[in-house]
């Protein structure tokens, strides 16, 4: 399928995949996709990623229920990054981060350090029972 | 400087860096940063990246004038992706892409292909004189 061949996979067969919340525009997370993850995301309309630490395909929300419904898939000018515009399901407001926060980007730089500035919306112990 | 050591640089000493327009929330581009790029971005308040193709530090907008003023720097939960909230300078509306488009993510997936759906705001021949 040529649209998958259009993607410039890196030496590990991966590209970064950015998930952005369609409603708010918030950047929720950045993970990795291999060819199969991108193909299944397009087919099933929910986000699949490749876990580098576990070396396996991973359906976002498979344990947490925090599934991402994909509204739009985009590719950048260099063909080496994918952008997903998603609806973050399973909690309101949406929780994309395994720490129970809305976004994985919850630390802000200031005065020579990273500071957690966004609240935990749900205790991870209750998310991953 | 420990905040730079907090970042989990990959085997090439790099992390993906996502630039998001602060005003609109639009994801403009994804590039790469090494330690020096991140340090100078924090110091100077404008975005620096590492060009993998040219293997050199690159100040965004050095040729085009499309500099990115950094309003906020964020780090994700895995310490391996940086998010920049920027003001995209040099043109209104902002042009982040070398093709003269607002965002590098101008192609949308549909029916087995990627389709360019966003307009060219300025001829690249006029940007890179």
PDB file of C-alpha atoms in Angstrom:
ATOM      1  CA  UNK A   1       0.000   0.000   0.000  1.00  0.00           C
ATOM      2  CA  UNK A   2       1.759   3.062  -1.277  1.00  0.00           C
ATOM      3  CA  UNK A   3       0.542   5.526   1.380  1.00  0.00           C
ATOM      4  CA  UNK A   4       2.465   3.445   3.940  1.00  0.00           C
ATOM      5  CA  UNK A   5       5.494   3.438   1.650  1.00  0.00           C
ATOM      6  CA  UNK A   6       5.303   7.237   1.461  1.00  0.00           C
ATOM      7  CA  UNK A   7       6.317   7.327   5.124  1.00  0.00           C
ATOM      8  CA  UNK A   8      10.056   7.573   5.757  1.00  0.00           C
ATOM      9  CA  UNK A   9      10.462   4.962   8.494  1.00  0.00           C
ATOM     10  CA  UNK A  10      13.670   5.311  10.506  1.00  0.00           C
ATOM     11  CA  UNK A  11      16.366   2.653  10.898  1.00  0.00           C
ATOM     12  CA  UNK A  12      14.154   0.889  13.443  1.00  0.00           C
ATOM     13  CA  UNK A  13      11.103   1.059  11.161  1.00  0.00           C
ATOM     14  CA  UNK A  14       9.494   3.771  13.290  1.00  0.00           C
ATOM     15  CA  UNK A  15       8.281   7.374  13.121  1.00  0.00           C
ATOM     16  CA  UNK A  16       7.202   9.718  15.924  1.00  0.00           C
ATOM     17  CA  UNK A  17       3.420  10.048  16.176  1.00  0.00           C
ATOM     18  CA  UNK A  18       1.981  13.125  17.893  1.00  0.00           C
ATOM     19  CA  UNK A  19      -1.529  12.913  19.337  1.00  0.00           C
ATOM     20  CA  UNK A  20      -3.371  16.226  19.502  1.00  0.00           C
ATOM     21  CA  UNK A  21      -6.811  16.607  21.014  1.00  0.00           C
ATOM     22  CA  UNK A  22      -9.123  17.636  18.174  1.00  0.00           C
ATOM     23  CA  UNK A  23     -11.453  19.743  20.318  1.00  0.00           C
ATOM     24  CA  UNK A  24      -8.961  21.676  22.434  1.00  0.00           C
ATOM     25  CA  UNK A  25      -5.863  21.570  20.216  1.00  0.00           C
ATOM     26  CA  UNK A  26      -3.854  20.330  23.213  1.00  0.00           C
ATOM     27  CA  UNK A  27      -0.840  18.164  22.427  1.00  0.00           C
ATOM     28  CA  UNK A  28      -1.512  15.044  24.478  1.00  0.00           C
ATOM     29  CA  UNK A  29       1.481  12.794  23.833  1.00  0.00           C
ATOM     30  CA  UNK A  30       4.151  11.681  21.439  1.00  0.00           C
ATOM     31  CA  UNK A  31       4.732   7.983  20.878  1.00  0.00           C
ATOM     32  CA  UNK A  32       6.076   5.839  18.051  1.00  0.00           C
ATOM     33  CA  UNK A  33       4.437   3.974  15.193  1.00  0.00           C
ATOM     34  CA  UNK A  34       5.679   1.219  12.963  1.00  0.00           C
ATOM     35  CA  UNK A  35       4.011   0.282   9.704  1.00  0.00           C
ATOM     36  CA  UNK A  36       1.511  -2.051  11.366  1.00  0.00           C
ATOM     37  CA  UNK A  37       0.550   0.543  14.005  1.00  0.00           C
ATOM     38  CA  UNK A  38      -0.195   3.145  11.329  1.00  0.00           C
ATOM     39  CA  UNK A  39      -2.093   0.660   9.156  1.00  0.00           C
ATOM     40  CA  UNK A  40      -4.289  -0.494  12.046  1.00  0.00           C
ATOM     41  CA  UNK A  41      -4.869   3.086  13.216  1.00  0.00           C
ATOM     42  CA  UNK A  42      -6.194   3.976   9.757  1.00  0.00           C
ATOM     43  CA  UNK A  43      -8.231   0.761   9.500  1.00  0.00           C
ATOM     44  CA  UNK A  44      -9.806   0.786  12.955  1.00  0.00           C
ATOM     45  CA  UNK A  45     -10.021   4.519  13.606  1.00  0.00           C
ATOM     46  CA  UNK A  46      -8.367   4.259  17.021  1.00  0.00           C
ATOM     47  CA  UNK A  47      -4.714   4.893  17.849  1.00  0.00           C
ATOM     48  CA  UNK A  48      -2.179   2.057  17.852  1.00  0.00           C
ATOM     49  CA  UNK A  49       1.466   2.673  18.702  1.00  0.00           C
ATOM     50  CA  UNK A  50       4.670   0.675  18.869  1.00  0.00           C
ATOM     51  CA  UNK A  51       6.083   0.357  22.355  1.00  0.00           C
ATOM     52  CA  UNK A  52       9.866   0.571  22.169  1.00  0.00           C
ATOM     53  CA  UNK A  53      10.298  -0.503  25.798  1.00  0.00           C
ATOM     54  CA  UNK A  54       8.038  -3.549  25.451  1.00  0.00           C
ATOM     55  CA  UNK A  55       8.791  -4.109  21.742  1.00  0.00           C
ATOM     56  CA  UNK A  56       5.199  -4.761  20.849  1.00  0.00           C
ATOM     57  CA  UNK A  57       2.170  -3.208  19.203  1.00  0.00           C
ATOM     58  CA  UNK A  58       0.064  -1.341  21.690  1.00  0.00           C
ATOM     59  CA  UNK A  59      -3.524  -0.177  21.390  1.00  0.00           C
ATOM     60  CA  UNK A  60      -3.767   3.101  23.289  1.00  0.00           C
ATOM     61  CA  UNK A  61      -6.162   2.555  26.182  1.00  0.00           C
ATOM     62  CA  UNK A  62      -5.996  -1.230  26.099  1.00  0.00           C
ATOM     63  CA  UNK A  63      -5.568  -1.318  29.889  1.00  0.00           C
ATOM     64  CA  UNK A  64      -6.755   2.144  30.960  1.00  0.00           C
ATOM     65  CA  UNK A  65      -9.786   2.391  28.687  1.00  0.00           C
ATOM     66  CA  UNK A  66      -8.371   5.741  27.583  1.00  0.00           C
ATOM     67  CA  UNK A  67      -8.795   4.955  23.894  1.00  0.00           C
ATOM     68  CA  UNK A  68      -8.075   7.601  21.265  1.00  0.00           C
ATOM     69  CA  UNK A  69     -10.663   7.890  18.488  1.00  0.00           C
ATOM     70  CA  UNK A  70      -8.834   9.248  15.453  1.00  0.00           C
ATOM     71  CA  UNK A  71     -10.549  12.095  13.633  1.00  0.00           C
ATOM     72  CA  UNK A  72      -7.701  12.873  11.262  1.00  0.00           C
ATOM     73  CA  UNK A  73      -4.281  11.534  10.306  1.00  0.00           C
ATOM     74  CA  UNK A  74      -1.635  13.840   8.902  1.00  0.00           C
ATOM     75  CA  UNK A  75       1.898  13.455   7.557  1.00  0.00           C
ATOM     76  CA  UNK A  76       4.571  16.156   7.577  1.00  0.00           C
ATOM     77  CA  UNK A  77       6.585  17.584   4.699  1.00  0.00           C
ATOM     78  CA  UNK A  78       9.567  15.309   5.409  1.00  0.00           C
ATOM     79  CA  UNK A  79       7.366  12.191   5.586  1.00  0.00           C
ATOM     80  CA  UNK A  80       8.891  11.297   8.911  1.00  0.00           C
ATOM     81  CA  UNK A  81       6.326  12.390  11.517  1.00  0.00           C
ATOM     82  CA  UNK A  82       2.639  11.569  11.845  1.00  0.00           C
ATOM     83  CA  UNK A  83       0.063  13.796  13.542  1.00  0.00           C
ATOM     84  CA  UNK A  84      -3.157  12.300  14.890  1.00  0.00           C
ATOM     85  CA  UNK A  85      -6.074  14.526  15.719  1.00  0.00           C
ATOM     86  CA  UNK A  86      -7.967  12.516  18.293  1.00  0.00           C
ATOM     87  CA  UNK A  87     -10.853  12.447  20.685  1.00  0.00           C
ATOM     88  CA  UNK A  88      -9.439  11.249  24.009  1.00  0.00           C
ATOM     89  CA  UNK A  89     -12.077   8.845  25.362  1.00  0.00           C
ATOM     90  CA  UNK A  90     -12.705   7.188  28.741  1.00  0.00           C
ATOM     91  CA  UNK A  91     -12.641  10.205  31.027  1.00  0.00           C
ATOM     92  CA  UNK A  92     -13.767  13.813  30.890  1.00  0.00           C
ATOM     93  CA  UNK A  93     -11.599  15.810  30.585  1.00  0.00           C
ATOM     94  CA  UNK A  94      -9.487  13.379  28.576  1.00  0.00           C
ATOM     95  CA  UNK A  95      -6.547  11.584  30.209  1.00  0.00           C
ATOM     96  CA  UNK A  96      -3.746  10.644  27.829  1.00  0.00           C
ATOM     97  CA  UNK A  97      -0.909  10.271  30.348  1.00  0.00           C
ATOM     98  CA  UNK A  98      -0.176   7.180  32.425  1.00  0.00           C
ATOM     99  CA  UNK A  99       0.330   9.524  35.404  1.00  0.00           C
ATOM    100  CA  UNK A 100      -3.393  10.338  35.261  1.00  0.00           C
ATOM    101  CA  UNK A 101      -2.885  13.746  33.702  1.00  0.00           C
ATOM    102  CA  UNK A 102      -4.550  15.242  30.647  1.00  0.00           C
ATOM    103  CA  UNK A 103      -1.313  15.502  28.666  1.00  0.00           C
ATOM    104  CA  UNK A 104       2.074  13.846  28.954  1.00  0.00           C
ATOM    105  CA  UNK A 105       3.626  17.319  28.618  1.00  0.00           C
ATOM    106  CA  UNK A 106       2.800  18.383  32.162  1.00  0.00           C
ATOM    107  CA  UNK A 107       6.240  19.714  33.067  1.00  0.00           C
ATOM    108  CA  UNK A 108       7.244  23.235  32.167  1.00  0.00           C
ATOM    109  CA  UNK A 109      10.753  24.611  32.085  1.00  0.00           C
ATOM    110  CA  UNK A 110      11.603  27.502  34.345  1.00  0.00           C
ATOM    111  CA  UNK A 111      14.695  28.751  36.195  1.00  0.00           C
ATOM    112  CA  UNK A 112      16.867  25.793  35.309  1.00  0.00           C
ATOM    113  CA  UNK A 113      14.392  23.018  36.154  1.00  0.00           C
ATOM    114  CA  UNK A 114      11.295  21.198  34.953  1.00  0.00           C
ATOM    115  CA  UNK A 115       8.196  21.828  37.076  1.00  0.00           C
ATOM    116  CA  UNK A 116       4.994  19.752  37.098  1.00  0.00           C
ATOM    117  CA  UNK A 117       2.267  22.331  36.475  1.00  0.00           C
ATOM    118  CA  UNK A 118      -0.795  20.273  35.493  1.00  0.00           C
ATOM    119  CA  UNK A 119      -3.000  18.337  37.937  1.00  0.00           C
ATOM    120  CA  UNK A 120      -3.474  14.587  38.214  1.00  0.00           C
ATOM    121  CA  UNK A 121      -7.099  14.015  37.161  1.00  0.00           C
ATOM    122  CA  UNK A 122      -7.298  10.406  38.310  1.00  0.00           C
ATOM    123  CA  UNK A 123      -5.060   8.295  40.529  1.00  0.00           C
ATOM    124  CA  UNK A 124      -3.062   5.893  38.296  1.00  0.00           C
ATOM    125  CA  UNK A 125      -3.787   3.167  40.870  1.00  0.00           C
ATOM    126  CA  UNK A 126      -7.458   3.500  39.918  1.00  0.00           C
ATOM    127  CA  UNK A 127      -6.716   3.670  36.193  1.00  0.00           C
ATOM    128  CA  UNK A 128      -4.581   0.498  36.064  1.00  0.00           C
ATOM    129  CA  UNK A 129      -6.444  -1.839  38.379  1.00  0.00           C
TER     130      UNK A 129
ATOM    131  CA  UNK B   1      23.012  21.539  34.248  1.00  0.00           C
ATOM    132  CA  UNK B   2      20.662  18.944  35.616  1.00  0.00           C
ATOM    133  CA  UNK B   3      17.559  19.986  33.685  1.00  0.00           C
ATOM    134  CA  UNK B   4      19.407  19.006  30.499  1.00  0.00           C
ATOM    135  CA  UNK B   5      20.442  15.730  32.133  1.00  0.00           C
ATOM    136  CA  UNK B   6      16.776  15.035  32.939  1.00  0.00           C
ATOM    137  CA  UNK B   7      16.170  14.618  29.215  1.00  0.00           C
ATOM    138  CA  UNK B   8      16.524  11.069  27.912  1.00  0.00           C
ATOM    139  CA  UNK B   9      18.593  11.679  24.780  1.00  0.00           C
ATOM    140  CA  UNK B  10      18.452   8.845  22.258  1.00  0.00           C
ATOM    141  CA  UNK B  11      21.459   6.887  20.928  1.00  0.00           C
ATOM    142  CA  UNK B  12      22.225   9.813  18.615  1.00  0.00           C
ATOM    143  CA  UNK B  13      21.937  12.346  21.449  1.00  0.00           C
ATOM    144  CA  UNK B  14      18.606  13.635  20.129  1.00  0.00           C
ATOM    145  CA  UNK B  15      14.944  13.981  21.104  1.00  0.00           C
ATOM    146  CA  UNK B  16      11.932  14.946  18.973  1.00  0.00           C
ATOM    147  CA  UNK B  17      10.841  18.552  19.526  1.00  0.00           C
ATOM    148  CA  UNK B  18       7.280  19.525  18.632  1.00  0.00           C
ATOM    149  CA  UNK B  19       6.527  23.180  17.888  1.00  0.00           C
ATOM    150  CA  UNK B  20       2.969  24.241  18.620  1.00  0.00           C
ATOM    151  CA  UNK B  21       1.656  27.722  17.871  1.00  0.00           C
ATOM    152  CA  UNK B  22       0.785  29.261  21.236  1.00  0.00           C
ATOM    153  CA  UNK B  23      -2.099  31.379  19.967  1.00  0.00           C
ATOM    154  CA  UNK B  24      -3.916  28.877  17.739  1.00  0.00           C
ATOM    155  CA  UNK B  25      -2.791  25.585  19.244  1.00  0.00           C
ATOM    156  CA  UNK B  26      -1.802  24.387  15.761  1.00  0.00           C
ATOM    157  CA  UNK B  27       1.013  21.851  15.589  1.00  0.00           C
ATOM    158  CA  UNK B  28       3.485  23.503  13.254  1.00  0.00           C
ATOM    159  CA  UNK B  29       6.340  21.031  12.929  1.00  0.00           C
ATOM    160  CA  UNK B  30       8.391  18.329  14.561  1.00  0.00           C
ATOM    161  CA  UNK B  31      12.164  18.485  14.402  1.00  0.00           C
ATOM    162  CA  UNK B  32      15.051  17.227  16.529  1.00  0.00           C
ATOM    163  CA  UNK B  33      17.078  18.758  19.312  1.00  0.00           C
ATOM    164  CA  UNK B  34      20.407  17.825  20.788  1.00  0.00           C
ATOM    165  CA  UNK B  35      21.627  19.129  24.114  1.00  0.00           C
ATOM    166  CA  UNK B  36      23.065  22.306  22.623  1.00  0.00           C
ATOM    167  CA  UNK B  37      19.873  23.073  20.678  1.00  0.00           C
ATOM    168  CA  UNK B  38      17.763  22.790  23.817  1.00  0.00           C
ATOM    169  CA  UNK B  39      20.210  24.818  25.902  1.00  0.00           C
ATOM    170  CA  UNK B  40      20.342  27.647  23.361  1.00  0.00           C
ATOM    171  CA  UNK B  41      16.560  27.606  22.904  1.00  0.00           C
ATOM    172  CA  UNK B  42      16.133  28.125  26.642  1.00  0.00           C
ATOM    173  CA  UNK B  43      18.879  30.752  26.776  1.00  0.00           C
ATOM    174  CA  UNK B  44      17.890  32.825  23.753  1.00  0.00           C
ATOM    175  CA  UNK B  45      14.128  32.301  23.762  1.00  0.00           C
ATOM    176  CA  UNK B  46      14.018  31.307  20.088  1.00  0.00           C
ATOM    177  CA  UNK B  47      13.956  27.792  18.668  1.00  0.00           C
ATOM    178  CA  UNK B  48      17.144  25.975  17.732  1.00  0.00           C
ATOM    179  CA  UNK B  49      17.091  22.470  16.303  1.00  0.00           C
ATOM    180  CA  UNK B  50      19.589  19.869  15.180  1.00  0.00           C
ATOM    181  CA  UNK B  51      19.461  19.114  11.486  1.00  0.00           C
ATOM    182  CA  UNK B  52      19.998  15.392  10.980  1.00  0.00           C
ATOM    183  CA  UNK B  53      20.423  15.787   7.213  1.00  0.00           C
ATOM    184  CA  UNK B  54      22.993  18.587   7.501  1.00  0.00           C
ATOM    185  CA  UNK B  55      24.399  17.401  10.841  1.00  0.00           C
ATOM    186  CA  UNK B  56      24.518  20.852  12.313  1.00  0.00           C
ATOM    187  CA  UNK B  57      22.753  23.173  14.735  1.00  0.00           C
ATOM    188  CA  UNK B  58      20.083  25.185  13.026  1.00  0.00           C
ATOM    189  CA  UNK B  59      18.339  28.326  14.217  1.00  0.00           C
ATOM    190  CA  UNK B  60      14.779  28.132  12.932  1.00  0.00           C
ATOM    191  CA  UNK B  61      14.280  31.009  10.516  1.00  0.00           C
ATOM    192  CA  UNK B  62      17.992  31.676   9.960  1.00  0.00           C
ATOM    193  CA  UNK B  63      17.405  31.881   6.205  1.00  0.00           C
ATOM    194  CA  UNK B  64      13.649  32.425   5.940  1.00  0.00           C
ATOM    195  CA  UNK B  65      13.279  34.918   8.776  1.00  0.00           C
ATOM    196  CA  UNK B  66      10.550  32.647  10.121  1.00  0.00           C
ATOM    197  CA  UNK B  67      11.935  32.635  13.632  1.00  0.00           C
ATOM    198  CA  UNK B  68      10.045  30.957  16.466  1.00  0.00           C
ATOM    199  CA  UNK B  69       9.812  32.939  19.708  1.00  0.00           C
ATOM    200  CA  UNK B  70       9.446  30.401  22.498  1.00  0.00           C
ATOM    201  CA  UNK B  71       6.727  31.128  25.035  1.00  0.00           C
ATOM    202  CA  UNK B  72       6.981  27.844  26.902  1.00  0.00           C
ATOM    203  CA  UNK B  73       9.110  24.699  26.935  1.00  0.00           C
ATOM    204  CA  UNK B  74       7.665  21.425  28.147  1.00  0.00           C
ATOM    205  CA  UNK B  75       8.961  17.899  28.695  1.00  0.00           C
ATOM    206  CA  UNK B  76       6.870  14.740  28.573  1.00  0.00           C
ATOM    207  CA  UNK B  77       6.446  12.019  31.203  1.00  0.00           C
ATOM    208  CA  UNK B  78       9.071   9.765  29.571  1.00  0.00           C
ATOM    209  CA  UNK B  79      11.605  12.598  29.344  1.00  0.00           C
ATOM    210  CA  UNK B  80      12.100  11.853  25.669  1.00  0.00           C
ATOM    211  CA  UNK B  81      10.048  14.490  23.831  1.00  0.00           C
ATOM    212  CA  UNK B  82      10.077  18.270  24.106  1.00  0.00           C
ATOM    213  CA  UNK B  83       7.120  20.525  23.327  1.00  0.00           C
ATOM    214  CA  UNK B  84       7.681  24.173  22.404  1.00  0.00           C
ATOM    215  CA  UNK B  85       4.817  26.615  22.525  1.00  0.00           C
ATOM    216  CA  UNK B  86       5.901  29.305  20.087  1.00  0.00           C
ATOM    217  CA  UNK B  87       4.972  32.465  18.329  1.00  0.00           C
ATOM    218  CA  UNK B  88       5.741  31.902  14.657  1.00  0.00           C
ATOM    219  CA  UNK B  89       7.296  35.174  13.461  1.00  0.00           C
ATOM    220  CA  UNK B  90       8.102  36.666  10.053  1.00  0.00           C
ATOM    221  CA  UNK B  91       4.753  36.324   8.301  1.00  0.00           C
ATOM    222  CA  UNK B  92       1.094  36.582   9.226  1.00  0.00           C
ATOM    223  CA  UNK B  93      -0.354  34.012   9.418  1.00  0.00           C
ATOM    224  CA  UNK B  94       2.774  32.183  10.562  1.00  0.00           C
ATOM    225  CA  UNK B  95       4.738  30.028   8.132  1.00  0.00           C
ATOM    226  CA  UNK B  96       6.653  27.157   9.722  1.00  0.00           C
ATOM    227  CA  UNK B  97       7.055  24.915   6.682  1.00  0.00           C
ATOM    228  CA  UNK B  98       9.757  25.234   4.022  1.00  0.00           C
ATOM    229  CA  UNK B  99       6.999  24.685   1.423  1.00  0.00           C
ATOM    230  CA  UNK B 100       5.554  28.067   2.440  1.00  0.00           C
ATOM    231  CA  UNK B 101       2.659  26.571   4.366  1.00  0.00           C
ATOM    232  CA  UNK B 102       1.517  27.359   7.889  1.00  0.00           C
ATOM    233  CA  UNK B 103       2.270  23.881   9.215  1.00  0.00           C
ATOM    234  CA  UNK B 104       4.452  21.026   8.019  1.00  0.00           C
ATOM    235  CA  UNK B 105       1.455  18.715   8.580  1.00  0.00           C
ATOM    236  CA  UNK B 106      -0.417  19.836   5.479  1.00  0.00           C
ATOM    237  CA  UNK B 107      -1.218  16.369   4.131  1.00  0.00           C
ATOM    238  CA  UNK B 108      -4.247  14.482   5.377  1.00  0.00           C
ATOM    239  CA  UNK B 109      -4.886  10.791   4.976  1.00  0.00           C
ATOM    240  CA  UNK B 110      -7.969   9.682   3.090  1.00  0.00           C
ATOM    241  CA  UNK B 111      -8.956   6.726   0.905  1.00  0.00           C
ATOM    242  CA  UNK B 112      -5.515   5.149   0.862  1.00  0.00           C
ATOM    243  CA  UNK B 113      -3.486   8.275   0.087  1.00  0.00           C
ATOM    244  CA  UNK B 114      -2.075  11.491   1.569  1.00  0.00           C
ATOM    245  CA  UNK B 115      -3.679  14.649   0.213  1.00  0.00           C
ATOM    246  CA  UNK B 116      -2.284  18.192   0.479  1.00  0.00           C
ATOM    247  CA  UNK B 117      -5.164  20.149   2.015  1.00  0.00           C
ATOM    248  CA  UNK B 118      -3.576  23.390   3.247  1.00  0.00           C
ATOM    249  CA  UNK B 119      -2.600  26.323   1.024  1.00  0.00           C
ATOM    250  CA  UNK B 120       0.864  27.668   0.248  1.00  0.00           C
ATOM    251  CA  UNK B 121       0.937  31.105   1.896  1.00  0.00           C
ATOM    252  CA  UNK B 122       4.137  32.290   0.253  1.00  0.00           C
ATOM    253  CA  UNK B 123       6.152  30.951  -2.680  1.00  0.00           C
ATOM    254  CA  UNK B 124       9.285  29.214  -1.288  1.00  0.00           C
ATOM    255  CA  UNK B 125      11.271  30.920  -4.063  1.00  0.00           C
ATOM    256  CA  UNK B 126      10.446  34.216  -2.386  1.00  0.00           C
ATOM    257  CA  UNK B 127      11.144  32.889   1.112  1.00  0.00           C
ATOM    258  CA  UNK B 128      14.620  31.514   0.340  1.00  0.00           C
ATOM    259  CA  UNK B 129      16.069  34.192  -1.883  1.00  0.00           C
TER     260      UNK B 129
END
